Amino acid sequence: MRDTHHSITVRLLYVSHAVGPQTTTMTASILLQAQQHNPPQGITGVLCQGQGFFFQVLEGERSRVNALYRRICADKRHRDVDLLHYEEITERRFGQWSMALIRLSVDDPKVKMQDPNFDPYCACGPQVMQQMLDLLAAGQAIQITAP
Ligand code: FAD
């Protein structure tokens, strides 16, 4: 995905707490909304869910990413939405995906979330994003939507 020179492109990462169980029905409805809205807005990213938490990266034109983030913050399916990282970028890292999905399994040794001391709200943003890229490279994305 190419970005024009006239707009400022950003990458945003947040963490949130799911309200209720993270069922496949809920995930499917979130992905459907992402599939409908993200491509026309030029937004790409990845949603990572498991163990009651969401991590999501959004990339795209600044005002569009900010507007989507405001919508997502108001969504009743999760709470305690906390911004972990926000930066201006020249290259997208998740540009292939209008919204990839990574499901974290409880016993995946690559995933530190089963550590009782792991607090997603204290996670280092760049490290979380690198871990997402590693999981995507390892074929951990179970559903990928083409832009
Ligand atoms: P409605 O409220 O039914 O739509 C009202 C009007 O606004 C309609 O005209 C609709 O077309 C328009 N509209 C709605 N959403 C958008 C949008 N994003 N851009 C432009 N126009 C819009 N939603 C996403 O779109 N992308 C995501 O990546 C995404 N990730 C999510 C991750 C999590 C963890 C959660 C909980 C939710 C996520 N959502 C995402 C859903 C988001 O919070 C809203 O529920 C959703 O965008 C609303 O879509 P709707 O069509 O039901 O809107």
Tab-separated table of N, CA and C and ligand atoms in Angstrom:
chain	number	residue	atom	x	y	z
A	1	MET	N	0.848	-1.198	0.000
A	1	MET	CA	0.000	0.000	0.000
A	1	MET	C	0.882	1.246	0.000
A	2	ARG	N	0.637	2.145	-1.001
A	2	ARG	CA	1.437	3.361	-1.110
A	2	ARG	C	0.723	4.533	-0.470
A	3	ASP	N	1.481	5.388	0.160
A	3	ASP	CA	0.884	6.575	0.763
A	3	ASP	C	1.371	7.797	-0.005
A	4	THR	N	0.475	8.769	-0.180
A	4	THR	CA	0.865	9.935	-0.949
A	4	THR	C	1.761	10.833	-0.095
A	5	HIS	N	2.478	11.709	-0.756
A	5	HIS	CA	3.381	12.603	-0.033
A	5	HIS	C	2.624	13.691	0.713
A	6	HIS	N	1.337	13.856	0.358
A	6	HIS	CA	0.598	14.979	0.930
A	6	HIS	C	0.007	14.658	2.292
A	7	SER	N	-0.087	13.383	2.625
A	7	SER	CA	-0.747	13.059	3.881
A	7	SER	C	0.262	12.486	4.872
A	8	ILE	N	-0.082	12.649	6.133
A	8	ILE	CA	0.773	12.095	7.185
A	8	ILE	C	0.219	10.725	7.552
A	9	THR	N	1.107	9.758	7.532
A	9	THR	CA	0.695	8.387	7.829
A	9	THR	C	1.163	8.032	9.241
A	10	VAL	N	0.304	7.329	9.965
A	10	VAL	CA	0.658	6.966	11.342
A	10	VAL	C	0.412	5.479	11.594
A	11	ARG	N	1.045	5.021	12.653
A	11	ARG	CA	0.799	3.660	13.153
A	11	ARG	C	0.416	3.781	14.622
A	12	LEU	N	-0.659	3.113	14.972
A	12	LEU	CA	-1.199	3.204	16.336
A	12	LEU	C	-1.342	1.788	16.890
A	13	LEU	N	-1.024	1.624	18.145
A	13	LEU	CA	-1.233	0.332	18.817
A	13	LEU	C	-1.977	0.579	20.123
A	14	TYR	N	-3.030	-0.194	20.342
A	14	TYR	CA	-3.708	-0.101	21.636
A	14	TYR	C	-3.913	-1.490	22.212
A	15	VAL	N	-4.229	-1.496	23.489
A	15	VAL	CA	-4.612	-2.730	24.168
A	15	VAL	C	-5.978	-2.494	24.803
A	16	SER	N	-6.775	-3.533	24.916
A	16	SER	CA	-8.073	-3.395	25.580
A	16	SER	C	-8.459	-4.722	26.202
A	17	HIS	N	-9.488	-4.645	27.011
A	17	HIS	CA	-9.989	-5.797	27.748
A	17	HIS	C	-11.337	-6.165	27.152
A	18	ALA	N	-11.512	-7.402	26.727
A	18	ALA	CA	-12.799	-7.813	26.145
A	18	ALA	C	-13.873	-7.807	27.227
A	19	VAL	N	-15.082	-7.394	26.844
A	19	VAL	CA	-16.227	-7.490	27.734
A	19	VAL	C	-16.937	-8.782	27.337
A	20	GLY	N	-16.913	-9.749	28.201
A	20	GLY	CA	-17.502	-11.052	27.870
A	20	GLY	C	-16.522	-11.915	27.107
A	21	PRO	N	-16.934	-13.152	26.817
A	21	PRO	CA	-16.020	-14.087	26.154
A	21	PRO	C	-15.699	-13.682	24.717
A	22	GLN	N	-14.482	-13.993	24.298
A	22	GLN	CA	-14.051	-13.659	22.924
A	22	GLN	C	-14.490	-14.792	21.995
A	23	THR	N	-15.752	-14.805	21.672
A	23	THR	CA	-16.301	-15.894	20.851
A	23	THR	C	-15.952	-15.700	19.382
A	24	THR	N	-16.064	-16.797	18.615
A	24	THR	CA	-15.792	-16.680	17.174
A	24	THR	C	-16.820	-15.768	16.509
A	25	THR	N	-18.044	-15.749	17.048
A	25	THR	CA	-19.087	-14.868	16.484
A	25	THR	C	-18.692	-13.402	16.646
A	26	MET	N	-18.190	-13.074	17.826
A	26	MET	CA	-17.786	-11.675	18.045
A	26	MET	C	-16.613	-11.326	17.130
A	27	THR	N	-15.648	-12.229	17.057
A	27	THR	CA	-14.481	-11.962	16.204
A	27	THR	C	-14.915	-11.786	14.752
A	28	ALA	N	-15.824	-12.670	14.309
A	28	ALA	CA	-16.271	-12.595	12.911
A	28	ALA	C	-16.952	-11.259	12.652
A	29	SER	N	-17.728	-10.773	13.606
A	29	SER	CA	-18.438	-9.509	13.354
A	29	SER	C	-17.464	-8.332	13.337
A	30	ILE	N	-16.440	-8.381	14.182
A	30	ILE	CA	-15.428	-7.304	14.162
A	30	ILE	C	-14.691	-7.325	12.826
A	31	LEU	N	-14.306	-8.535	12.387
A	31	LEU	CA	-13.554	-8.617	11.125
A	31	LEU	C	-14.395	-8.185	9.935
A	32	LEU	N	-15.693	-8.496	9.995
A	32	LEU	CA	-16.584	-8.079	8.904
A	32	LEU	C	-16.633	-6.551	8.827
A	33	GLN	N	-16.738	-5.907	9.987
A	33	GLN	CA	-16.754	-4.440	10.000
A	33	GLN	C	-15.427	-3.891	9.479
A	34	ALA	N	-14.334	-4.526	9.874
A	34	ALA	CA	-13.016	-4.074	9.404
A	34	ALA	C	-12.908	-4.253	7.886
A	35	GLN	N	-13.431	-5.379	7.390
A	35	GLN	CA	-13.381	-5.628	5.943
A	35	GLN	C	-14.189	-4.596	5.172
A	36	GLN	N	-15.323	-4.181	5.763
A	36	GLN	CA	-16.186	-3.218	5.074
A	36	GLN	C	-15.589	-1.817	5.084
A	37	HIS	N	-15.034	-1.415	6.229
A	37	HIS	CA	-14.651	-0.011	6.392
A	37	HIS	C	-13.182	0.274	6.122
A	38	ASN	N	-12.300	-0.661	6.405
A	38	ASN	CA	-10.872	-0.330	6.334
A	38	ASN	C	-10.355	-0.108	4.908
A	39	PRO	N	-10.683	-0.995	3.947
A	39	PRO	CA	-10.122	-0.758	2.602
A	39	PRO	C	-10.484	0.605	2.000
A	40	PRO	N	-11.766	1.046	2.051
A	40	PRO	CA	-12.037	2.368	1.479
A	40	PRO	C	-11.339	3.514	2.219
A	41	GLN	N	-10.984	3.265	3.494
A	41	GLN	CA	-10.289	4.300	4.277
A	41	GLN	C	-8.771	4.177	4.151
A	42	GLY	N	-8.307	3.166	3.432
A	42	GLY	CA	-6.856	2.962	3.293
A	42	GLY	C	-6.201	2.557	4.606
A	43	ILE	N	-6.968	1.876	5.455
A	43	ILE	CA	-6.432	1.463	6.762
A	43	ILE	C	-6.033	-0.009	6.713
A	44	THR	N	-4.852	-0.280	7.244
A	44	THR	CA	-4.364	-1.651	7.317
A	44	THR	C	-3.988	-1.945	8.774
A	45	GLY	N	-3.781	-3.228	9.066
A	45	GLY	CA	-3.383	-3.542	10.436
A	45	GLY	C	-3.581	-4.983	10.809
A	46	VAL	N	-3.522	-5.190	12.105
A	46	VAL	CA	-3.665	-6.544	12.633
A	46	VAL	C	-4.363	-6.473	13.985
A	47	LEU	N	-5.217	-7.456	14.200
A	47	LEU	CA	-5.917	-7.594	15.477
A	47	LEU	C	-5.439	-8.888	16.112
A	48	CYS	N	-5.027	-8.761	17.350
A	48	CYS	CA	-4.496	-9.908	18.059
A	48	CYS	C	-5.370	-10.100	19.288
A	49	GLN	N	-5.933	-11.288	19.439
A	49	GLN	CA	-6.828	-11.477	20.570
A	49	GLN	C	-6.549	-12.771	21.304
A	50	GLY	N	-6.855	-12.766	22.565
A	50	GLY	CA	-6.695	-13.971	23.365
A	50	GLY	C	-6.623	-13.627	24.824
A	51	GLN	N	-7.022	-14.592	25.630
A	51	GLN	CA	-6.932	-14.462	27.086
A	51	GLN	C	-7.609	-13.199	27.607
A	52	GLY	N	-8.670	-12.813	26.928
A	52	GLY	CA	-9.471	-11.691	27.402
A	52	GLY	C	-8.990	-10.323	26.954
A	53	PHE	N	-7.913	-10.301	26.156
A	53	PHE	CA	-7.376	-9.009	25.722
A	53	PHE	C	-7.403	-8.880	24.202
A	54	PHE	N	-7.394	-7.634	23.764
A	54	PHE	CA	-7.142	-7.332	22.353
A	54	PHE	C	-5.904	-6.452	22.282
A	55	PHE	N	-5.061	-6.723	21.276
A	55	PHE	CA	-4.063	-5.758	20.834
A	55	PHE	C	-4.441	-5.467	19.386
A	56	GLN	N	-4.391	-4.218	18.996
A	56	GLN	CA	-4.665	-3.931	17.577
A	56	GLN	C	-3.722	-2.839	17.077
A	57	VAL	N	-3.189	-3.078	15.884
A	57	VAL	CA	-2.381	-2.067	15.190
A	57	VAL	C	-3.235	-1.503	14.064
A	58	LEU	N	-3.267	-0.187	13.956
A	58	LEU	CA	-3.939	0.478	12.839
A	58	LEU	C	-2.911	1.356	12.143
A	59	GLU	N	-2.860	1.270	10.826
A	59	GLU	CA	-1.958	2.121	10.039
A	59	GLU	C	-2.775	2.835	8.977
A	60	GLY	N	-2.420	4.081	8.717
A	60	GLY	CA	-3.108	4.796	7.652
A	60	GLY	C	-2.972	6.290	7.821
A	61	GLU	N	-3.727	7.014	7.026
A	61	GLU	CA	-3.697	8.471	7.071
A	61	GLU	C	-4.152	8.928	8.468
A	62	ARG	N	-3.440	9.910	9.038
A	62	ARG	CA	-3.614	10.242	10.445
A	62	ARG	C	-5.056	10.503	10.865
A	63	SER	N	-5.759	11.364	10.129
A	63	SER	CA	-7.109	11.709	10.581
A	63	SER	C	-8.043	10.496	10.484
A	64	ARG	N	-7.797	9.623	9.526
A	64	ARG	CA	-8.646	8.434	9.381
A	64	ARG	C	-8.377	7.422	10.491
A	65	VAL	N	-7.104	7.251	10.809
A	65	VAL	CA	-6.750	6.344	11.908
A	65	VAL	C	-7.329	6.885	13.215
A	66	ASN	N	-7.185	8.196	13.428
A	66	ASN	CA	-7.716	8.792	14.659
A	66	ASN	C	-9.234	8.614	14.745
A	67	ALA	N	-9.920	8.801	13.610
A	67	ALA	CA	-11.385	8.674	13.604
A	67	ALA	C	-11.791	7.230	13.900
A	68	LEU	N	-11.092	6.277	13.313
A	68	LEU	CA	-11.426	4.875	13.577
A	68	LEU	C	-11.135	4.529	15.037
A	69	TYR	N	-10.037	5.043	15.536
A	69	TYR	CA	-9.693	4.773	16.940
A	69	TYR	C	-10.789	5.298	17.876
A	70	ARG	N	-11.327	6.476	17.570
A	70	ARG	CA	-12.412	7.014	18.406
A	70	ARG	C	-13.632	6.095	18.373
A	71	ARG	N	-13.973	5.598	17.179
A	71	ARG	CA	-15.091	4.657	17.046
A	71	ARG	C	-14.845	3.397	17.869
A	72	ILE	N	-13.636	2.878	17.720
A	72	ILE	CA	-13.291	1.624	18.397
A	72	ILE	C	-13.327	1.820	19.914
A	73	CYS	N	-12.846	2.968	20.385
A	73	CYS	CA	-12.865	3.250	21.837
A	73	CYS	C	-14.284	3.218	22.392
A	74	ALA	N	-15.245	3.620	21.563
A	74	ALA	CA	-16.638	3.698	22.023
A	74	ALA	C	-17.360	2.354	21.911
A	75	ASP	N	-16.696	1.347	21.389
A	75	ASP	CA	-17.332	0.041	21.152
A	75	ASP	C	-17.512	-0.686	22.485
A	76	LYS	N	-18.752	-1.140	22.730
A	76	LYS	CA	-19.078	-1.754	24.033
A	76	LYS	C	-18.559	-3.183	24.172
A	77	ARG	N	-17.973	-3.723	23.112
A	77	ARG	CA	-17.474	-5.105	23.209
A	77	ARG	C	-16.141	-5.191	23.945
A	78	HIS	N	-15.568	-4.036	24.234
A	78	HIS	CA	-14.344	-4.034	25.033
A	78	HIS	C	-14.317	-2.783	25.900
A	79	ARG	N	-13.377	-2.777	26.853
A	79	ARG	CA	-13.275	-1.626	27.760
A	79	ARG	C	-11.796	-1.370	28.049
A	80	ASP	N	-11.545	-0.283	28.774
A	80	ASP	CA	-10.171	0.065	29.167
A	80	ASP	C	-9.230	0.117	27.953
A	81	VAL	N	-9.684	0.774	26.891
A	81	VAL	CA	-8.842	0.895	25.696
A	81	VAL	C	-7.697	1.864	26.020
A	82	ASP	N	-6.492	1.377	25.885
A	82	ASP	CA	-5.320	2.176	26.276
A	82	ASP	C	-4.320	2.235	25.123
A	83	LEU	N	-3.912	3.443	24.798
A	83	LEU	CA	-2.954	3.627	23.713
A	83	LEU	C	-1.558	3.189	24.191
A	84	LEU	N	-0.941	2.292	23.454
A	84	LEU	CA	0.414	1.841	23.834
A	84	LEU	C	1.489	2.509	22.986
A	85	HIS	N	1.123	2.873	21.733
A	85	HIS	CA	2.146	3.414	20.833
A	85	HIS	C	1.476	4.205	19.712
A	86	TYR	N	2.102	5.324	19.337
A	86	TYR	CA	1.572	6.146	18.240
A	86	TYR	C	2.758	6.811	17.579
A	87	GLU	N	2.909	6.624	16.278
A	87	GLU	CA	4.070	7.226	15.606
A	87	GLU	C	3.730	7.593	14.160
A	88	GLU	N	4.427	8.611	13.670
A	88	GLU	CA	4.355	8.926	12.233
A	88	GLU	C	5.287	7.969	11.514
A	89	ILE	N	4.841	7.480	10.368
A	89	ILE	CA	5.647	6.493	9.643
A	89	ILE	C	5.779	6.875	8.169
A	90	THR	N	6.808	6.338	7.535
A	90	THR	CA	6.944	6.504	6.094
A	90	THR	C	6.668	5.184	5.375
A	91	GLU	N	6.777	4.085	6.118
A	91	GLU	CA	6.521	2.753	5.547
A	91	GLU	C	5.554	2.006	6.457
A	92	ARG	N	4.587	1.352	5.846
A	92	ARG	CA	3.706	0.495	6.654
A	92	ARG	C	4.403	-0.838	6.922
A	93	ARG	N	4.114	-1.407	8.072
A	93	ARG	CA	4.644	-2.740	8.370
A	93	ARG	C	3.559	-3.800	8.224
A	94	PHE	N	2.295	-3.372	8.230
A	94	PHE	CA	1.187	-4.323	8.139
A	94	PHE	C	0.335	-4.011	6.892
A	95	GLY	N	1.018	-3.455	5.859
A	95	GLY	CA	0.303	-2.972	4.679
A	95	GLY	C	-0.375	-4.039	3.844
A	96	GLN	N	-0.028	-5.291	4.070
A	96	GLN	CA	-0.633	-6.384	3.297
A	96	GLN	C	-2.037	-6.712	3.759
A	97	TRP	N	-2.373	-6.285	4.969
A	97	TRP	CA	-3.608	-6.768	5.584
A	97	TRP	C	-4.580	-5.636	5.906
A	98	SER	N	-5.807	-5.746	5.403
A	98	SER	CA	-6.803	-4.758	5.826
A	98	SER	C	-7.181	-5.031	7.277
A	99	MET	N	-7.086	-6.245	7.717
A	99	MET	CA	-7.071	-6.569	9.147
A	99	MET	C	-6.768	-8.059	9.305
A	100	ALA	N	-5.528	-8.359	9.610
A	100	ALA	CA	-5.160	-9.755	9.885
A	100	ALA	C	-5.620	-10.085	11.289
A	101	LEU	N	-5.856	-11.354	11.522
A	101	LEU	CA	-6.249	-11.779	12.869
A	101	LEU	C	-5.236	-12.773	13.404
A	102	ILE	N	-4.770	-12.499	14.601
A	102	ILE	CA	-3.922	-13.456	15.301
A	102	ILE	C	-4.664	-13.873	16.557
A	103	ARG	N	-4.843	-15.167	16.688
A	103	ARG	CA	-5.449	-15.678	17.920
A	103	ARG	C	-4.337	-16.213	18.796
A	104	LEU	N	-4.237	-15.685	19.982
A	104	LEU	CA	-3.202	-16.163	20.896
A	104	LEU	C	-3.717	-17.390	21.616
A	105	SER	N	-2.968	-18.472	21.517
A	105	SER	CA	-3.392	-19.650	22.265
A	105	SER	C	-2.708	-19.612	23.631
A	106	VAL	N	-3.362	-20.192	24.599
A	106	VAL	CA	-2.887	-20.095	25.978
A	106	VAL	C	-1.509	-20.737	26.128
A	107	ASP	N	-1.274	-21.822	25.384
A	107	ASP	CA	-0.045	-22.570	25.633
A	107	ASP	C	0.993	-22.381	24.531
A	108	ASP	N	0.871	-21.321	23.766
A	108	ASP	CA	1.883	-21.054	22.758
A	108	ASP	C	3.146	-20.531	23.445
A	109	PRO	N	4.264	-21.260	23.321
A	109	PRO	CA	5.471	-20.825	24.030
A	109	PRO	C	6.004	-19.480	23.540
A	110	LYS	N	5.597	-19.087	22.319
A	110	LYS	CA	6.072	-17.802	21.787
A	110	LYS	C	5.353	-16.631	22.459
A	111	VAL	N	4.255	-16.967	23.114
A	111	VAL	CA	3.416	-15.905	23.661
A	111	VAL	C	3.597	-15.836	25.170
A	112	LYS	N	3.954	-14.645	25.606
A	112	LYS	CA	4.266	-14.495	27.034
A	112	LYS	C	3.032	-14.252	27.878
A	113	MET	N	1.851	-14.243	27.234
A	113	MET	CA	0.674	-13.797	27.986
A	113	MET	C	0.247	-14.777	29.068
A	114	GLN	N	0.708	-16.025	28.976
A	114	GLN	CA	0.298	-16.965	30.031
A	114	GLN	C	1.091	-16.741	31.315
A	115	ASP	N	2.157	-15.962	31.217
A	115	ASP	CA	2.930	-15.609	32.397
A	115	ASP	C	2.040	-14.759	33.313
A	116	PRO	N	1.797	-15.223	34.546
A	116	PRO	CA	0.884	-14.463	35.418
A	116	PRO	C	1.376	-13.053	35.705
A	117	ASN	N	2.674	-12.823	35.501
A	117	ASN	CA	3.209	-11.485	35.754
A	117	ASN	C	3.107	-10.573	34.539
A	118	PHE	N	2.663	-11.142	33.404
A	118	PHE	CA	2.594	-10.314	32.191
A	118	PHE	C	1.366	-9.407	32.256
A	119	ASP	N	1.614	-8.098	32.208
A	119	ASP	CA	0.521	-7.137	32.222
A	119	ASP	C	0.499	-6.444	30.866
A	120	PRO	N	-0.523	-6.742	30.043
A	120	PRO	CA	-0.550	-6.168	28.688
A	120	PRO	C	-0.526	-4.641	28.691
A	121	TYR	N	-1.038	-4.050	29.778
A	121	TYR	CA	-1.091	-2.589	29.843
A	121	TYR	C	0.281	-1.971	30.111
A	122	CYS	N	1.226	-2.804	30.497
A	122	CYS	CA	2.592	-2.309	30.710
A	122	CYS	C	3.520	-2.763	29.602
A	123	ALA	N	2.965	-3.417	28.579
A	123	ALA	CA	3.810	-3.971	27.511
A	123	ALA	C	4.479	-2.842	26.722
A	124	CYS	N	5.633	-3.149	26.194
A	124	CYS	CA	6.377	-2.190	25.366
A	124	CYS	C	5.809	-2.250	23.943
A	125	GLY	N	5.299	-1.128	23.442
A	125	GLY	CA	4.630	-1.101	22.141
A	125	GLY	C	5.444	-1.703	21.008
A	126	PRO	N	6.683	-1.207	20.776
A	126	PRO	CA	7.463	-1.752	19.671
A	126	PRO	C	7.709	-3.257	19.798
A	127	GLN	N	7.860	-3.738	21.040
A	127	GLN	CA	8.071	-5.185	21.231
A	127	GLN	C	6.823	-5.981	20.871
A	128	VAL	N	5.668	-5.459	21.267
A	128	VAL	CA	4.411	-6.138	20.938
A	128	VAL	C	4.251	-6.204	19.418
A	129	MET	N	4.561	-5.081	18.733
A	129	MET	CA	4.396	-5.066	17.276
A	129	MET	C	5.369	-6.037	16.609
A	130	GLN	N	6.586	-6.119	17.141
A	130	GLN	CA	7.554	-7.065	16.576
A	130	GLN	C	7.058	-8.492	16.777
A	131	GLN	N	6.480	-8.753	17.948
A	131	GLN	CA	5.968	-10.097	18.215
A	131	GLN	C	4.818	-10.440	17.250
A	132	MET	N	3.994	-9.436	16.954
A	132	MET	CA	2.910	-9.668	15.993
A	132	MET	C	3.471	-9.998	14.612
A	133	LEU	N	4.500	-9.249	14.202
A	133	LEU	CA	5.110	-9.519	12.896
A	133	LEU	C	5.710	-10.928	12.873
A	134	ASP	N	6.347	-11.331	13.989
A	134	ASP	CA	6.925	-12.675	14.065
A	134	ASP	C	5.834	-13.738	13.948
A	135	LEU	N	4.709	-13.509	14.652
A	135	LEU	CA	3.615	-14.481	14.593
A	135	LEU	C	3.024	-14.554	13.186
A	136	LEU	N	2.930	-13.393	12.526
A	136	LEU	CA	2.421	-13.386	11.147
A	136	LEU	C	3.384	-14.130	10.226
A	137	ALA	N	4.688	-13.882	10.422
A	137	ALA	CA	5.694	-14.543	9.588
A	137	ALA	C	5.690	-16.051	9.831
A	138	ALA	N	5.328	-16.445	11.070
A	138	ALA	CA	5.298	-17.871	11.406
A	138	ALA	C	3.972	-18.513	10.984
A	139	GLY	N	3.151	-17.753	10.261
A	139	GLY	CA	1.897	-18.313	9.759
A	139	GLY	C	0.818	-18.397	10.821
A	140	GLN	N	0.906	-17.550	11.837
A	140	GLN	CA	-0.059	-17.610	12.931
A	140	GLN	C	-1.355	-16.856	12.632
A	141	ALA	N	-1.386	-16.137	11.531
A	141	ALA	CA	-2.612	-15.408	11.219
A	141	ALA	C	-3.612	-16.406	10.668
A	142	ILE	N	-4.752	-16.535	11.338
A	142	ILE	CA	-5.689	-17.547	10.873
A	142	ILE	C	-6.651	-16.971	9.847
A	143	GLN	N	-6.713	-15.683	9.766
A	143	GLN	CA	-7.590	-15.106	8.743
A	143	GLN	C	-6.978	-13.808	8.256
A	144	ILE	N	-6.795	-13.722	6.967
A	144	ILE	CA	-6.194	-12.520	6.406
A	144	ILE	C	-7.127	-11.995	5.333
A	145	THR	N	-7.398	-10.716	5.396
A	145	THR	CA	-8.244	-10.145	4.360
A	145	THR	C	-7.381	-9.286	3.453
A	146	ALA	N	-7.488	-9.524	2.190
A	146	ALA	CA	-6.687	-8.758	1.240
A	146	ALA	C	-7.181	-7.329	1.193
A	147	PRO	N	-6.284	-6.370	1.015
A	147	PRO	CA	-6.713	-4.972	0.944
A	147	PRO	C	-7.590	-4.718	-0.282
B	1	FAD	P1	-22.703	1.649	12.204
B	1	FAD	O1	-22.702	2.277	13.536
B	1	FAD	O2	-23.796	0.679	11.847
B	1	FAD	O3	-22.581	2.702	11.024
B	1	FAD	C1	-22.996	4.024	11.090
B	1	FAD	C2	-22.495	4.711	9.841
B	1	FAD	O4	-21.100	4.974	9.945
B	1	FAD	C3	-22.664	3.896	8.556
B	1	FAD	O5	-22.915	4.781	7.497
B	1	FAD	C4	-21.307	3.251	8.385
B	1	FAD	O6	-21.027	2.926	7.038
B	1	FAD	C5	-20.396	4.331	8.896
B	1	FAD	N1	-19.175	3.749	9.463
B	1	FAD	C6	-19.103	2.906	10.503
B	1	FAD	N2	-17.833	2.578	10.784
B	1	FAD	C7	-17.069	3.248	9.891
B	1	FAD	C8	-15.688	3.333	9.653
B	1	FAD	N3	-14.797	2.633	10.397
B	1	FAD	N4	-15.266	4.107	8.643
B	1	FAD	C9	-16.120	4.806	7.889
B	1	FAD	N5	-17.443	4.768	8.047
B	1	FAD	C10	-17.933	4.001	9.042
B	1	FAD	N6	-14.227	-1.413	12.887
B	1	FAD	C11	-13.617	-1.078	11.753
B	1	FAD	O7	-14.214	-0.479	10.861
B	1	FAD	N7	-12.288	-1.409	11.558
B	1	FAD	C12	-11.542	-2.067	12.508
B	1	FAD	O8	-10.359	-2.337	12.267
B	1	FAD	C13	-12.183	-2.404	13.727
B	1	FAD	N8	-11.517	-3.056	14.720
B	1	FAD	C14	-12.150	-3.321	15.896
B	1	FAD	C15	-11.446	-3.974	16.931
B	1	FAD	C16	-12.069	-4.261	18.137
B	1	FAD	C17	-11.306	-4.963	19.234
B	1	FAD	C18	-13.431	-3.929	18.321
B	1	FAD	C19	-14.130	-4.258	19.605
B	1	FAD	C20	-14.128	-3.298	17.307
B	1	FAD	C21	-13.515	-3.002	16.087
B	1	FAD	N9	-14.213	-2.378	15.048
B	1	FAD	C22	-13.561	-2.060	13.886
B	1	FAD	C23	-15.651	-2.066	15.134
B	1	FAD	C24	-15.904	-0.613	15.477
B	1	FAD	O9	-15.722	-0.420	16.862
B	1	FAD	C25	-17.325	-0.221	15.097
B	1	FAD	O10	-18.226	-1.107	15.745
B	1	FAD	C26	-17.565	-0.293	13.603
B	1	FAD	O11	-16.592	0.440	12.891
B	1	FAD	C27	-18.939	0.248	13.299
B	1	FAD	O12	-19.322	-0.323	12.062
B	1	FAD	P2	-20.873	-0.385	11.634
B	1	FAD	O13	-20.924	-0.584	10.167
B	1	FAD	O14	-21.615	-1.375	12.502
B	1	FAD	O15	-21.303	1.030	12.012
